[in-house]
Amino acid sequence: MTTSRDSSTDIQARVVDAIGRRVPLAIAGGGTKLFLGREVQGEPLALCDHRGVIDYHPEELVLTARAGTPLSELEILLAEHNQMFAFEPPHFGAAATLGGTIAANLSGPRRACAGAARDFVLGVRLVNGRGEILRFGGEVMKNVAGYDLSRLVTGAMGTLGVILDVSLKVLPRPRETITLAQSLAPRAAIENLCRWAATPMPISASCIEGEQLYVRLSGTPSALAEARATLGGDVLEDADAFWLDVREQRRPFFAGETSLWRISVPSAASLDLPGEQLIEWGGALRWLKSNAPAETIRAAAAEHGGHAMLFRSPVRSLEPYHPLPAPLLQLHKRIKAAMDPHGIFNRGRMYAEF
């Protein structure tokens, strides 16, 4: 474990100085998520030295740590107590931090059955655009002390404030886990996953890669044995490495320079788009490698009530996120103005307007 250090006062002073000079700040932790969204201009505000566990109650399933704490160190600590981050966050690099994970609201293969990162955030402490240190939420799941701004900050890509500390709910690791693999066409695989989702089967992840369906089961030995008999397929050897490669986008599918789209749609949606797809979350998450026009891809997603984000591309896009309807865009602007009235935090990271 690295040395614990509270740099809250230093960070606040940097923000107050930037406000006084009207200079934008580019917030950075481990730098592993810089490829997401639009390119940010501004003076770098590094958080990697603001690190350390503040509080951890294994018996209460609550962990509070500073934003710059390496994600890998927290996962080691949780594993020592047979616990985990249930949303299985991607790292995309050894320097990944807790703050970057929460700012991006990133979730891995377990998200469909466990919930997103946002669902496990109990509270945050942050510096707002007035230079004030504020605390939202707490260390309990039920908090009625006002608006739940801690979850609003989750996924805001650092545009609403500098996250200092995060309190998260953690969960026990499952008693047993196996992964079943079988050959199946993508459409049939999605139909099966939708049907299985309506049952109490202990599915903790799914992946459709080419003509192959992978289903992970987590729970008690008896529950796994019963589910295995129903699902069929062969037990996958070295399954932990497989799911790690899916989470970190190290599977062969993710290689190459073709633009990678992250498409969120209802599980049963049929997306007829040019390119290759890798499908997760029971059909709700589609990774698409395609050079098709952005308008074509987004129109297909919107037709099913979903949205599409340009996740990676050889040339950085000026519009990586799905365009917002005018009323929702105005709401975003009002929230930004309330939290960051001078527009100094990660200016333009998500949309050009703020």
Tab-separated table of C-alpha atoms in Angstrom, residues 14-142:
chain	number	residue	atom	x	y	z
A	14	ARG	CA	-5.341	25.481	-6.549
A	15	VAL	CA	-9.041	25.752	-7.367
A	16	VAL	CA	-9.422	29.107	-5.579
A	17	ASP	CA	-6.393	30.425	-7.456
A	18	ALA	CA	-7.777	29.230	-10.798
A	19	ILE	CA	-11.132	30.865	-10.068
A	20	GLY	CA	-9.403	34.143	-9.280
A	21	ARG	CA	-7.454	34.009	-12.547
A	22	ARG	CA	-10.393	32.553	-14.543
A	23	VAL	CA	-8.111	29.789	-15.776
A	24	PRO	CA	-9.591	26.355	-16.617
A	25	LEU	CA	-8.253	23.247	-14.914
A	26	ALA	CA	-7.765	19.807	-16.462
A	27	ILE	CA	-8.295	17.272	-13.662
A	28	ALA	CA	-6.058	14.208	-13.863
A	29	GLY	CA	-5.604	11.119	-11.709
A	30	GLY	CA	-3.711	8.169	-13.149
A	31	GLY	CA	-4.328	9.281	-16.738
A	32	THR	CA	-5.878	5.972	-17.804
A	33	LYS	CA	-9.228	7.514	-18.879
A	34	LEU	CA	-7.873	10.497	-20.819
A	35	PHE	CA	-8.947	8.882	-24.101
A	36	LEU	CA	-12.611	9.189	-23.096
A	37	GLY	CA	-14.661	12.151	-24.240
A	38	ARG	CA	-13.370	15.358	-25.772
A	39	GLU	CA	-9.878	16.730	-25.341
A	40	VAL	CA	-9.627	19.102	-22.372
A	41	GLN	CA	-7.656	22.320	-22.341
A	42	GLY	CA	-6.391	23.848	-19.105
A	43	GLU	CA	-3.753	23.749	-16.444
A	44	PRO	CA	-3.278	20.198	-15.124
A	45	LEU	CA	-4.613	19.539	-11.628
A	46	ALA	CA	-3.050	16.254	-10.536
A	47	LEU	CA	-4.805	14.191	-7.868
A	48	CYS	CA	-2.494	11.158	-7.824
A	49	ASP	CA	-0.839	12.298	-4.563
A	50	HIS	CA	-4.202	12.648	-2.799
A	51	ARG	CA	-4.511	9.028	-1.781
A	52	GLY	CA	-5.138	6.536	0.978
A	53	VAL	CA	-7.974	4.660	2.689
A	54	ILE	CA	-9.842	6.899	5.118
A	55	ASP	CA	-12.176	4.313	6.583
A	56	TYR	CA	-13.019	0.688	5.917
A	57	HIS	CA	-15.595	-1.357	7.801
A	58	PRO	CA	-15.607	-4.897	6.342
A	59	GLU	CA	-18.437	-5.908	8.652
A	60	GLU	CA	-20.548	-2.995	7.358
A	61	LEU	CA	-19.483	-3.384	3.708
A	62	VAL	CA	-18.393	0.261	3.443
A	63	LEU	CA	-15.112	1.684	2.127
A	64	THR	CA	-14.075	5.354	2.034
A	65	ALA	CA	-10.904	6.391	0.203
A	66	ARG	CA	-9.322	9.424	-1.400
A	67	ALA	CA	-9.743	9.977	-5.127
A	68	GLY	CA	-6.102	9.408	-6.065
A	69	THR	CA	-5.915	5.982	-4.415
A	70	PRO	CA	-4.913	3.319	-6.971
A	71	LEU	CA	-7.827	1.058	-7.799
A	72	SER	CA	-5.581	-2.014	-7.689
A	73	GLU	CA	-4.596	-1.315	-4.071
A	74	LEU	CA	-8.212	-1.051	-3.009
A	75	GLU	CA	-9.051	-4.340	-4.738
A	76	ILE	CA	-6.170	-6.059	-2.918
A	77	LEU	CA	-7.440	-4.710	0.401
A	78	LEU	CA	-10.978	-5.899	-0.318
A	79	ALA	CA	-9.754	-9.348	-1.398
A	80	GLU	CA	-7.999	-9.761	1.962
A	81	HIS	CA	-11.473	-9.586	3.517
A	82	ASN	CA	-13.065	-11.715	0.774
A	83	GLN	CA	-14.906	-8.669	-0.591
A	84	MET	CA	-15.030	-6.829	-3.923
A	85	PHE	CA	-16.333	-3.901	-5.943
A	86	ALA	CA	-19.493	-5.511	-7.261
A	87	PHE	CA	-19.560	-3.368	-10.420
A	88	GLU	CA	-16.186	-4.832	-11.497
A	89	PRO	CA	-14.594	-1.570	-12.707
A	90	PRO	CA	-12.291	-1.544	-15.739
A	91	HIS	CA	-8.793	-0.148	-15.116
A	92	PHE	CA	-7.439	0.474	-18.627
A	93	GLY	CA	-3.990	0.826	-17.075
A	94	ALA	CA	-2.040	0.087	-13.909
A	95	ALA	CA	-2.341	3.692	-12.688
A	96	ALA	CA	-6.161	3.691	-12.566
A	97	THR	CA	-7.550	5.562	-9.555
A	98	LEU	CA	-10.769	5.494	-7.591
A	99	GLY	CA	-11.608	9.076	-8.556
A	100	GLY	CA	-11.231	8.425	-12.266
A	101	THR	CA	-13.415	5.335	-12.044
A	102	ILE	CA	-16.206	7.255	-10.328
A	103	ALA	CA	-15.861	10.334	-12.553
A	104	ALA	CA	-16.276	8.101	-15.617
A	105	ASN	CA	-18.937	5.809	-14.041
A	106	LEU	CA	-17.191	2.795	-15.533
A	107	SER	CA	-18.546	-0.688	-14.872
A	108	GLY	CA	-17.389	-4.085	-16.067
A	109	PRO	CA	-18.921	-7.478	-16.961
A	110	ARG	CA	-20.853	-7.794	-13.673
A	111	ARG	CA	-22.823	-4.583	-14.203
A	112	ALA	CA	-25.961	-6.216	-15.635
A	113	CYS	CA	-26.548	-8.332	-12.537
A	114	ALA	CA	-24.996	-6.161	-9.800
A	115	GLY	CA	-25.555	-2.570	-10.904
A	116	ALA	CA	-23.412	0.310	-12.131
A	117	ALA	CA	-20.688	2.165	-10.256
A	118	ARG	CA	-23.212	4.929	-9.541
A	119	ASP	CA	-25.435	2.471	-7.661
A	120	PHE	CA	-22.698	1.809	-5.093
A	121	VAL	CA	-21.662	5.395	-4.370
A	122	LEU	CA	-22.811	6.334	-0.872
A	123	GLY	CA	-21.210	9.762	-0.698
A	124	VAL	CA	-18.510	12.055	-2.035
A	125	ARG	CA	-16.516	15.022	-0.793
A	126	LEU	CA	-15.522	17.519	-3.465
A	127	VAL	CA	-14.341	21.023	-4.249
A	128	ASN	CA	-16.949	22.957	-6.222
A	129	GLY	CA	-16.494	25.825	-8.660
A	130	ARG	CA	-16.695	28.372	-5.856
A	131	GLY	CA	-13.715	26.860	-4.082
A	132	GLU	CA	-15.852	25.322	-1.337
A	133	ILE	CA	-15.326	21.808	0.041
A	134	LEU	CA	-18.713	20.118	0.185
A	135	ARG	CA	-19.889	16.681	1.279
A	136	PHE	CA	-22.818	14.891	-0.293
A	137	GLY	CA	-24.361	11.623	0.912
A	138	GLY	CA	-22.753	9.597	3.663
A	139	GLU	CA	-21.789	6.039	4.496
A	140	VAL	CA	-25.230	4.425	4.446
A	141	MET	CA	-27.314	3.288	1.496
A	142	LYS	CA	-30.358	5.326	2.547
